[in-house]
Amino acid sequence: MRKYLVFFIAGVSILMYAIDATVISVAFPNFTKELHASVLLSAWTISIYFIAVTMTMPLAGNLSDSFGRKKVFLFSLLVFTGSSLACGFASSIYALIAFRFFQGIGGACFLPTASGIASDFFPESRETAIGLLSSIFGVGFVVGPNLGGWIVSQYSWRYVFYINVPIGAALICLTMMLLKKSKNITRPRVDFIGIGLMSSSLLLLLLGLNLVGERPSAVSMILAGILVFISFFLGICFLKQEKRAHAPIIDTKLLESRAFVAANVSNLIVGMTSMGLFSFIPLYAISVHKFSTLMSGMILTPRSLAMTVTSAATSFLLRRLGYRWPMVIGFITMGLGIILLTPGLLLTSAGGALGGVIGTFSIIMFLNGISAGMVFPSANNACIELMPEKVGTIVGLRNMFRNIGGALAISLITFVLHLSPDAFTGFMIVFISFGIMPLVAVPLLFLMPAGARSPRSRIPRQL
């Protein structure tokens, strides 16, 4: 019974993280007005959270494996809960941005640590446990905007942050009672130089990409290029540091593995197509198809529902089907589903009427949800299969690449829309280009672990 309660704690923490990542968009107009901020400045409440998550996740995974799940999980709960309270009390947009950064740090620790906890408590059914945790994101993506809309309309935007406080406090108490300290954990040396280089490299990379997306001008392009160049230089320094570090953040042997490289190129593409691209769906629905604001948000619901159900179902079938074929089918379906969103194809298949467009749009979004539901749990477990004794580290790196993919997609899409003569043309280019990506990436999937159809002793070699 205890292990199921611990799994419940891990699941609720991920649900909080998923809701918080989406609920901010609903509260955005209200806090922008109340705090007398510009839209451009308020957008940093979203960007800074995204940057903090991307920077922290791989470090959180490494620390979870090194220092124990309980310590890192409690730290993440304390930081997330405390910063949520501070966000609610923020008296200026600058304070809100700062507190959102710390909220991102706390939230970033949830997924790698929760995945490690699930792996520790359910070693014989790890694929199912981690897959079910992945499916919780879909629930959060459905609940977040709807719950946020109700809270903002009934109370205040501040309560979308306050609601985390009692939940976080309850999780802290339950974690202290139910989660035991990890055994056989020896306090390793901390690679502070590596942490500094990695964090700085990711921060500059994401700032550069964010700058291109916000202000696509000649000056911003030059400045972004400089930031990205410095980021790559620091990244090279980081890799050299890891080769000689006594306690490296990333085992450099992983970088020599074709399976690891293929897995994270795939994660980058998943981040671009499933995270970055779909954040523009409401804008596409409004600007091209003339949806109302309410309908533009609701059109995401079929995808989230399909993703939740399919992800849960796939999780239970992974030990029978393996990882590879759900990913292959998911990538092909994802590519075709994105191409079907192309304005000309969507309008033609719907007959041009708004009602027909809404129905066809919903079906295509449902199809995209099925593809994401097949890919996420399969890809998650395929990555972990490379180094199962380092679950936290692998999960952190996996999500780092997905987040970078999301940031890259947002910048590229914004740039294309800025240069296009109209929204119709811009989105046509975007959907065709992004639809081709997962189709081209399918051969990479055959370099990744095939799956767990046999006992764990017969799984491909560990690095």
Short mmCIF file of C-alpha atoms in Angstrom, two decimals:
data_model
loop_
_atom_site.label_atom_id
_atom_site.label_comp_id
_atom_site.label_asym_id
_atom_site.label_seq_id
_atom_site.Cartn_x
_atom_site.Cartn_y
_atom_site.Cartn_z
CA MET A 1 0.00 0.00 0.00
CA ARG A 2 2.85 2.36 0.88
CA LYS A 3 4.38 2.21 -2.58
CA TYR A 4 1.06 3.19 -4.18
CA LEU A 5 0.79 6.19 -1.86
CA VAL A 6 4.32 7.20 -2.83
CA PHE A 7 3.37 6.85 -6.51
CA PHE A 8 0.33 9.05 -5.81
CA ILE A 9 2.61 11.72 -4.29
CA ALA A 10 4.89 11.59 -7.34
CA GLY A 11 1.89 11.81 -9.68
CA VAL A 12 0.34 14.80 -7.91
CA SER A 13 3.68 16.66 -8.04
CA ILE A 14 3.83 16.19 -11.81
CA LEU A 15 0.18 17.23 -12.12
CA MET A 16 1.00 20.46 -10.22
CA TYR A 17 3.91 21.11 -12.57
CA ALA A 18 1.83 20.45 -15.71
CA ILE A 19 -1.05 22.64 -14.52
CA ASP A 20 1.29 25.45 -13.56
CA ALA A 21 2.96 25.38 -16.97
CA THR A 22 -0.39 25.97 -18.72
CA VAL A 23 -2.45 27.99 -16.25
CA ILE A 24 -0.23 31.07 -16.59
CA SER A 25 -1.55 31.73 -20.12
CA VAL A 26 -5.09 32.14 -18.73
CA ALA A 27 -3.97 34.55 -15.99
CA PHE A 28 -1.71 36.47 -18.40
CA PRO A 29 -4.11 39.29 -19.42
CA ASN A 30 -5.19 39.90 -15.82
CA PHE A 31 -1.79 40.24 -14.18
CA THR A 32 -0.50 42.23 -17.16
CA LYS A 33 -3.24 44.79 -16.55
CA GLU A 34 -3.10 44.79 -12.74
CA LEU A 35 0.70 45.10 -12.58
CA HIS A 36 0.73 47.80 -15.31
CA ALA A 37 3.14 45.82 -17.50
CA SER A 38 3.62 45.62 -21.24
CA VAL A 39 2.76 42.38 -23.04
CA LEU A 40 6.41 41.94 -24.02
CA LEU A 41 7.58 42.27 -20.41
CA SER A 42 4.81 40.01 -19.07
CA ALA A 43 5.81 37.34 -21.59
CA TRP A 44 8.96 36.86 -19.54
CA THR A 45 6.86 35.20 -16.82
CA ILE A 46 6.45 32.33 -19.29
CA SER A 47 9.94 32.46 -20.82
CA ILE A 48 11.82 32.62 -17.51
CA TYR A 49 9.91 29.59 -16.17
CA PHE A 50 10.80 27.68 -19.34
CA ILE A 51 14.46 28.72 -19.05
CA ALA A 52 14.66 27.71 -15.37
CA VAL A 53 13.13 24.30 -16.09
CA THR A 54 15.52 23.60 -18.97
CA MET A 55 18.57 24.65 -16.95
CA THR A 56 17.63 22.72 -13.83
CA MET A 57 16.20 19.42 -15.07
CA PRO A 58 19.45 17.63 -16.02
CA LEU A 59 21.09 18.83 -12.78
CA ALA A 60 18.09 17.67 -10.74
CA GLY A 61 18.27 14.22 -12.29
CA ASN A 62 21.97 13.93 -11.50
CA LEU A 63 21.50 15.12 -7.90
CA SER A 64 18.55 12.74 -7.45
CA ASP A 65 20.74 9.79 -8.46
CA SER A 66 23.65 11.01 -6.32
CA PHE A 67 22.10 12.33 -3.09
CA GLY A 68 18.87 10.34 -2.94
CA ARG A 69 15.29 10.88 -4.10
CA LYS A 70 13.85 12.06 -0.79
CA LYS A 71 16.24 14.99 -0.28
CA VAL A 72 15.89 16.33 -3.81
CA PHE A 73 12.11 15.76 -3.91
CA LEU A 74 11.60 17.60 -0.61
CA PHE A 75 13.82 20.43 -1.83
CA SER A 76 11.76 20.74 -5.03
CA LEU A 77 8.49 20.76 -3.08
CA LEU A 78 9.74 23.43 -0.67
CA VAL A 79 11.05 25.68 -3.46
CA PHE A 80 7.97 25.23 -5.66
CA THR A 81 5.49 25.80 -2.81
CA GLY A 82 7.37 28.79 -1.38
CA SER A 83 7.81 30.47 -4.76
CA SER A 84 4.12 29.85 -5.60
CA LEU A 85 3.16 31.75 -2.45
CA ALA A 86 5.60 34.52 -3.39
CA CYS A 87 4.13 34.71 -6.93
CA GLY A 88 0.69 35.25 -5.43
CA PHE A 89 2.00 38.13 -3.30
CA ALA A 90 4.03 39.74 -6.15
CA SER A 91 3.51 43.50 -6.23
CA SER A 92 5.31 44.16 -9.52
CA ILE A 93 5.90 42.36 -12.79
CA TYR A 94 9.63 42.19 -12.02
CA ALA A 95 8.95 40.40 -8.72
CA LEU A 96 6.59 37.98 -10.48
CA ILE A 97 9.24 37.19 -13.12
CA ALA A 98 11.85 36.56 -10.41
CA PHE A 99 9.56 34.28 -8.39
CA ARG A 100 8.53 32.40 -11.55
CA PHE A 101 12.22 31.63 -12.09
CA PHE A 102 12.41 29.94 -8.68
CA GLN A 103 9.10 28.21 -9.33
CA GLY A 104 10.63 26.77 -12.50
CA ILE A 105 13.63 25.50 -10.53
CA GLY A 106 11.34 23.71 -8.08
CA GLY A 107 9.08 22.31 -10.79
CA ALA A 108 12.02 21.09 -12.88
CA CYS A 109 13.02 18.69 -10.11
CA PHE A 110 9.63 16.93 -10.05
CA LEU A 111 9.82 14.83 -13.23
CA PRO A 112 13.33 13.30 -12.96
CA THR A 113 12.90 12.69 -9.22
CA ALA A 114 9.37 11.30 -9.57
CA SER A 115 10.55 9.00 -12.39
CA GLY A 116 13.39 7.80 -10.17
CA ILE A 117 10.95 7.14 -7.32
CA ALA A 118 8.66 5.15 -9.64
CA SER A 119 11.62 3.14 -10.91
CA ASP A 120 12.79 2.39 -7.36
CA PHE A 121 9.36 1.33 -6.05
CA PHE A 122 8.19 -0.55 -9.16
CA PRO A 123 11.35 -2.20 -10.59
CA GLU A 124 9.44 -5.07 -12.22
CA SER A 125 6.86 -2.81 -13.88
CA ARG A 126 9.00 0.26 -14.45
CA GLU A 127 7.74 0.79 -18.00
CA THR A 128 4.11 0.97 -16.87
CA ALA A 129 4.84 3.16 -13.83
CA ILE A 130 6.88 5.74 -15.74
CA GLY A 131 4.45 5.65 -18.65
CA LEU A 132 1.55 6.41 -16.31
CA LEU A 133 3.48 9.35 -14.87
CA SER A 134 3.91 10.63 -18.43
CA SER A 135 0.17 10.38 -19.04
CA ILE A 136 -0.46 12.77 -16.14
CA PHE A 137 0.85 15.61 -18.31
CA GLY A 138 -2.18 15.22 -20.55
CA VAL A 139 -4.47 15.53 -17.53
CA GLY A 140 -2.62 18.69 -16.47
CA PHE A 141 -2.92 20.19 -19.93
CA VAL A 142 -6.71 19.67 -19.84
CA VAL A 143 -7.20 20.76 -16.23
CA GLY A 144 -4.81 23.75 -16.28
CA PRO A 145 -6.54 26.14 -18.70
CA ASN A 146 -10.05 25.21 -17.54
CA LEU A 147 -9.28 25.39 -13.81
CA GLY A 148 -7.30 28.58 -14.35
CA GLY A 149 -10.14 30.21 -16.26
CA TRP A 150 -12.60 29.41 -13.47
CA ILE A 151 -10.25 30.64 -10.71
CA VAL A 152 -9.43 33.89 -12.52
CA SER A 153 -13.10 34.61 -13.31
CA GLN A 154 -14.31 33.81 -9.78
CA TYR A 155 -11.46 35.14 -7.65
CA SER A 156 -8.16 36.63 -8.88
CA TRP A 157 -5.15 35.65 -10.96
CA ARG A 158 -3.20 35.41 -7.69
CA TYR A 159 -5.18 32.32 -6.69
CA VAL A 160 -3.77 30.28 -9.56
CA PHE A 161 -0.55 30.42 -7.52
CA TYR A 162 -2.09 30.25 -4.04
CA ILE A 163 -3.78 26.94 -4.87
CA ASN A 164 -0.35 25.27 -5.00
CA VAL A 165 0.40 26.13 -1.37
CA PRO A 166 -1.96 23.75 0.51
CA ILE A 167 -1.31 20.98 -2.03
CA GLY A 168 2.45 21.46 -1.75
CA ALA A 169 2.30 21.54 2.06
CA ALA A 170 0.34 18.27 2.11
CA LEU A 171 2.83 16.62 -0.26
CA ILE A 172 5.75 17.76 1.93
CA CYS A 173 4.16 16.14 5.01
CA LEU A 174 3.34 12.90 3.15
CA THR A 175 6.83 12.72 1.65
CA MET A 176 8.47 13.08 5.05
CA MET A 177 6.28 10.29 6.45
CA LEU A 178 6.26 7.81 3.57
CA LEU A 179 9.43 8.22 1.53
CA LYS A 180 12.50 6.67 3.13
CA LYS A 181 16.04 7.84 2.61
CA SER A 182 17.82 6.15 -0.27
CA LYS A 183 20.14 3.35 0.78
CA ASN A 184 23.78 2.97 -0.25
CA ILE A 185 24.06 6.66 -1.17
CA THR A 186 27.55 8.03 -0.60
CA ARG A 187 28.01 11.76 -0.74
CA PRO A 188 29.94 12.38 -3.98
CA ARG A 189 31.93 15.38 -5.01
CA VAL A 190 29.85 18.04 -6.70
CA ASP A 191 31.07 19.30 -10.06
CA PHE A 192 30.37 22.99 -9.44
CA ILE A 193 32.42 24.05 -12.48
CA GLY A 194 30.36 21.73 -14.69
CA ILE A 195 27.11 23.01 -13.18
CA GLY A 196 28.17 26.61 -13.85
CA LEU A 197 29.24 25.92 -17.45
CA MET A 198 26.14 23.89 -18.29
CA SER A 199 23.72 26.37 -16.73
CA SER A 200 25.40 29.35 -18.42
CA SER A 201 25.45 27.61 -21.80
CA LEU A 202 21.75 26.70 -21.63
CA LEU A 203 20.76 30.13 -20.30
CA LEU A 204 22.53 31.97 -23.14
CA LEU A 205 21.17 29.56 -25.76
CA LEU A 206 17.57 30.00 -24.60
CA LEU A 207 17.95 33.76 -24.23
CA GLY A 208 19.26 33.92 -27.81
CA LEU A 209 16.39 31.83 -29.17
CA ASN A 210 13.88 33.81 -27.14
CA LEU A 211 15.29 37.09 -28.48
CA VAL A 212 14.81 35.97 -32.09
CA GLY A 213 11.22 34.98 -31.34
CA GLU A 214 10.32 38.23 -29.58
CA ARG A 215 12.06 40.78 -31.80
CA PRO A 216 12.90 39.37 -35.25
CA SER A 217 15.00 42.31 -36.44
CA ALA A 218 18.55 42.69 -37.78
CA VAL A 219 19.91 43.91 -34.43
CA SER A 220 18.24 41.13 -32.46
CA MET A 221 19.51 38.53 -34.94
CA ILE A 222 23.09 39.73 -34.48
CA LEU A 223 22.76 39.81 -30.70
CA ALA A 224 21.10 36.39 -30.69
CA GLY A 225 23.91 35.03 -32.87
CA ILE A 226 26.49 36.29 -30.37
CA LEU A 227 24.62 34.71 -27.46
CA VAL A 228 24.29 31.37 -29.27
CA PHE A 229 28.00 31.43 -30.24
CA ILE A 230 29.05 32.02 -26.62
CA SER A 231 26.60 29.30 -25.58
CA PHE A 232 28.23 26.75 -27.90
CA PHE A 233 31.70 27.79 -26.70
CA LEU A 234 30.66 27.25 -23.08
CA GLY A 235 29.06 23.95 -24.12
CA ILE A 236 32.39 22.74 -25.53
CA CYS A 237 34.12 23.83 -22.31
CA PHE A 238 31.48 21.91 -20.36
CA LEU A 239 32.13 18.69 -22.29
CA LYS A 240 35.89 19.02 -21.71
CA GLN A 241 35.25 19.62 -18.02
CA GLU A 242 33.05 16.51 -17.79
CA LYS A 243 35.79 14.30 -19.24
CA ARG A 244 38.15 15.16 -16.39
CA ALA A 245 35.63 15.68 -13.57
CA HIS A 246 35.59 13.16 -10.68
CA ALA A 247 31.78 13.34 -10.44
CA PRO A 248 30.57 14.41 -13.92
CA ILE A 249 27.02 15.62 -14.44
CA ILE A 250 26.87 13.70 -17.72
CA ASP A 251 28.73 10.45 -18.32
CA THR A 252 30.64 11.31 -21.51
CA LYS A 253 30.49 7.65 -22.55
CA LEU A 254 26.82 8.29 -23.30
CA LEU A 255 27.83 10.76 -26.00
CA GLU A 256 29.73 7.97 -27.77
CA SER A 257 26.57 5.88 -27.99
CA ARG A 258 24.63 6.07 -31.26
CA ALA A 259 21.51 5.07 -29.36
CA PHE A 260 21.89 8.01 -26.96
CA VAL A 261 22.48 10.50 -29.79
CA ALA A 262 19.52 9.10 -31.76
CA ALA A 263 17.30 9.21 -28.67
CA ASN A 264 18.00 12.85 -27.96
CA VAL A 265 17.79 14.01 -31.57
CA SER A 266 14.36 12.36 -31.47
CA ASN A 267 13.61 14.16 -28.20
CA LEU A 268 14.59 17.45 -29.82
CA ILE A 269 12.13 16.79 -32.65
CA VAL A 270 9.41 15.75 -30.18
CA GLY A 271 9.99 19.02 -28.33
CA MET A 272 9.71 21.01 -31.55
CA THR A 273 6.60 19.27 -32.88
CA SER A 274 4.67 18.39 -29.71
CA MET A 275 5.59 21.30 -27.43
CA GLY A 276 6.68 24.33 -29.46
CA LEU A 277 4.37 23.93 -32.46
CA PHE A 278 1.15 23.31 -30.55
CA SER A 279 1.57 26.43 -28.44
CA PHE A 280 0.67 28.32 -31.66
CA ILE A 281 -2.57 26.41 -32.31
CA PRO A 282 -4.83 29.02 -30.59
CA LEU A 283 -3.21 31.81 -32.63
CA TYR A 284 -3.63 29.76 -35.82
CA ALA A 285 -7.29 29.06 -35.03
CA ILE A 286 -8.03 32.75 -34.40
CA SER A 287 -5.97 34.37 -37.17
CA VAL A 288 -6.67 31.93 -40.02
CA HIS A 289 -9.99 30.25 -39.17
CA LYS A 290 -11.59 33.13 -37.21
CA PHE A 291 -12.31 31.07 -34.09
CA SER A 292 -13.41 32.89 -30.94
CA THR A 293 -10.90 33.16 -28.09
CA LEU A 294 -12.87 30.59 -26.07
CA MET A 295 -13.05 28.12 -28.94
CA SER A 296 -9.35 28.56 -29.76
CA GLY A 297 -8.49 27.29 -26.28
CA MET A 298 -11.06 24.50 -26.29
CA ILE A 299 -9.74 23.14 -29.60
CA LEU A 300 -6.69 21.84 -27.67
CA THR A 301 -8.88 19.63 -25.46
CA PRO A 302 -9.34 16.70 -27.94
CA ARG A 303 -5.57 16.40 -28.24
CA SER A 304 -5.03 16.44 -24.47
CA LEU A 305 -7.77 13.86 -23.84
CA ALA A 306 -6.50 11.54 -26.57
CA MET A 307 -2.92 11.92 -25.32
CA THR A 308 -3.93 11.03 -21.75
CA VAL A 309 -5.91 7.90 -22.69
CA THR A 310 -3.42 6.65 -25.31
CA SER A 311 -0.42 7.29 -23.07
CA ALA A 312 -1.98 5.25 -20.25
CA ALA A 313 -2.94 2.41 -22.63
CA THR A 314 0.52 2.39 -24.26
CA SER A 315 2.17 2.25 -20.83
CA PHE A 316 0.45 -1.06 -20.04
CA LEU A 317 1.38 -2.53 -23.45
CA LEU A 318 5.07 -1.57 -23.55
CA ARG A 319 6.35 -4.85 -22.07
CA ARG A 320 4.46 -6.73 -24.77
CA LEU A 321 4.99 -4.41 -27.75
CA GLY A 322 8.41 -3.00 -26.92
CA TYR A 323 9.36 0.65 -27.35
CA ARG A 324 10.30 0.90 -31.00
CA TRP A 325 7.07 0.22 -32.89
CA PRO A 326 4.86 2.52 -30.80
CA MET A 327 7.43 5.25 -31.48
CA VAL A 328 7.57 4.49 -35.21
CA ILE A 329 3.77 4.49 -35.56
CA GLY A 330 3.55 7.58 -33.34
CA PHE A 331 6.12 9.54 -35.35
CA ILE A 332 4.44 8.69 -38.67
CA THR A 333 1.00 9.59 -37.29
CA MET A 334 2.40 12.78 -35.77
CA GLY A 335 3.91 13.91 -39.08
CA LEU A 336 0.74 13.22 -41.05
CA GLY A 337 -1.42 14.83 -38.36
CA ILE A 338 0.62 18.04 -38.47
CA ILE A 339 0.52 18.19 -42.28
CA LEU A 340 -3.28 17.78 -42.17
CA LEU A 341 -3.44 21.01 -40.14
CA THR A 342 -2.12 22.95 -43.15
CA PRO A 343 -4.67 25.73 -43.87
CA GLY A 344 -5.46 24.72 -47.45
CA LEU A 345 -5.95 21.02 -46.62
CA LEU A 346 -8.04 21.76 -43.53
CA LEU A 347 -10.36 24.19 -45.32
CA THR A 348 -10.76 21.86 -48.32
CA SER A 349 -11.57 18.78 -46.21
CA ALA A 350 -14.00 20.79 -44.06
CA GLY A 351 -15.81 22.35 -47.00
CA GLY A 352 -14.96 25.88 -45.85
CA ALA A 353 -17.82 26.24 -43.33
CA LEU A 354 -16.86 27.20 -39.77
CA GLY A 355 -18.79 24.30 -38.25
CA GLY A 356 -17.06 21.88 -40.60
CA VAL A 357 -13.68 23.40 -39.82
CA ILE A 358 -14.24 23.01 -36.06
CA GLY A 359 -15.25 19.36 -36.46
CA THR A 360 -12.38 18.51 -38.79
CA PHE A 361 -9.94 20.48 -36.63
CA SER A 362 -11.05 18.51 -33.55
CA ILE A 363 -10.59 15.16 -35.31
CA ILE A 364 -7.08 16.12 -36.46
CA MET A 365 -6.19 17.33 -32.96
CA PHE A 366 -7.47 14.03 -31.56
CA LEU A 367 -5.22 12.19 -34.04
CA ASN A 368 -2.25 14.28 -32.92
CA GLY A 369 -3.09 13.42 -29.31
CA ILE A 370 -3.02 9.70 -30.12
CA SER A 371 0.42 10.07 -31.73
CA ALA A 372 1.80 11.97 -28.73
CA GLY A 373 0.30 9.39 -26.37
CA MET A 374 2.16 6.63 -28.19
CA VAL A 375 5.46 8.48 -28.43
CA PHE A 376 5.87 9.90 -24.92
CA PRO A 377 5.84 6.73 -22.74
CA SER A 378 7.74 4.75 -25.38
CA ALA A 379 10.47 7.36 -25.81
CA ASN A 380 10.69 7.91 -22.06
CA ASN A 381 11.38 4.25 -21.34
CA ALA A 382 13.64 3.76 -24.37
CA CYS A 383 15.93 6.51 -23.05
CA ILE A 384 15.98 5.00 -19.55
CA GLU A 385 16.83 1.59 -21.01
CA LEU A 386 20.23 3.01 -22.03
CA MET A 387 21.26 3.48 -18.39
CA PRO A 388 18.57 2.25 -15.98
CA GLU A 389 20.74 2.77 -12.89
CA LYS A 390 20.77 6.52 -13.67
CA VAL A 391 17.06 7.13 -14.17
CA GLY A 392 17.09 10.69 -12.82
CA THR A 393 20.02 11.78 -14.98
CA ILE A 394 18.56 10.27 -18.17
CA VAL A 395 15.10 11.77 -17.57
CA GLY A 396 16.66 15.18 -16.88
CA LEU A 397 18.70 15.10 -20.10
CA ARG A 398 15.72 13.85 -22.11
CA ASN A 399 13.56 16.73 -20.98
CA MET A 400 16.38 19.23 -21.48
CA PHE A 401 16.51 18.29 -25.18
CA ARG A 402 12.71 18.46 -25.45
CA ASN A 403 12.64 21.91 -23.88
CA ILE A 404 15.42 23.15 -26.16
CA GLY A 405 13.39 21.78 -29.08
CA GLY A 406 10.34 23.67 -27.84
CA ALA A 407 12.31 26.92 -27.55
CA LEU A 408 13.84 26.41 -31.01
CA ALA A 409 10.40 25.76 -32.53
CA ILE A 410 8.89 28.88 -30.96
CA SER A 411 11.71 31.04 -32.34
CA LEU A 412 11.57 29.50 -35.83
CA ILE A 413 7.77 29.73 -36.06
CA THR A 414 7.72 33.34 -34.85
CA PHE A 415 10.43 34.20 -37.38
CA VAL A 416 8.53 32.53 -40.25
CA LEU A 417 5.24 34.23 -39.32
CA HIS A 418 7.01 37.59 -39.10
CA LEU A 419 8.47 37.24 -42.62
CA SER A 420 5.33 35.76 -44.24
CA PRO A 421 2.93 38.08 -46.13
CA ASP A 422 -0.05 36.74 -44.16
CA ALA A 423 -0.94 34.20 -41.47
CA PHE A 424 -2.34 31.72 -44.03
CA THR A 425 0.97 31.49 -45.90
CA GLY A 426 3.06 31.50 -42.74
CA PHE A 427 1.20 28.63 -41.10
CA MET A 428 1.18 26.66 -44.36
CA ILE A 429 5.00 26.78 -44.40
CA VAL A 430 5.16 25.95 -40.69
CA PHE A 431 2.85 22.92 -40.75
CA ILE A 432 4.39 21.36 -43.87
CA SER A 433 7.95 21.85 -42.55
CA PHE A 434 7.19 20.58 -39.06
CA GLY A 435 5.13 17.68 -40.42
CA ILE A 436 8.09 16.44 -42.46
CA MET A 437 10.43 16.45 -39.41
CA PRO A 438 9.06 13.37 -37.58
CA LEU A 439 8.69 11.48 -40.88
CA VAL A 440 12.36 12.06 -41.73
CA ALA A 441 13.38 11.10 -38.17
CA VAL A 442 11.80 7.62 -38.31
CA PRO A 443 15.09 5.84 -39.31
CA LEU A 444 16.71 7.21 -36.12
CA LEU A 445 14.23 5.24 -34.04
CA PHE A 446 15.79 1.96 -35.21
CA LEU A 447 19.04 2.92 -33.44
CA MET A 448 17.25 3.11 -30.08
CA PRO A 449 16.51 0.18 -27.71
CA ALA A 450 13.80 -2.05 -29.17
CA GLY A 451 12.02 -2.76 -25.91
CA ALA A 452 11.50 -5.03 -22.94
CA ARG A 453 9.80 -8.16 -24.20
CA SER A 454 12.14 -10.36 -22.21
CA PRO A 455 13.52 -10.38 -18.65
CA ARG A 456 15.69 -7.44 -17.73
CA SER A 457 18.83 -9.55 -17.92
CA ARG A 458 18.33 -9.76 -21.70
CA ILE A 459 17.96 -6.03 -22.24
CA PRO A 460 20.69 -4.54 -24.51
CA ARG A 461 23.94 -3.76 -22.74
CA GLN A 462 24.20 -0.83 -20.38
CA LEU A 463 26.88 1.77 -20.86
#
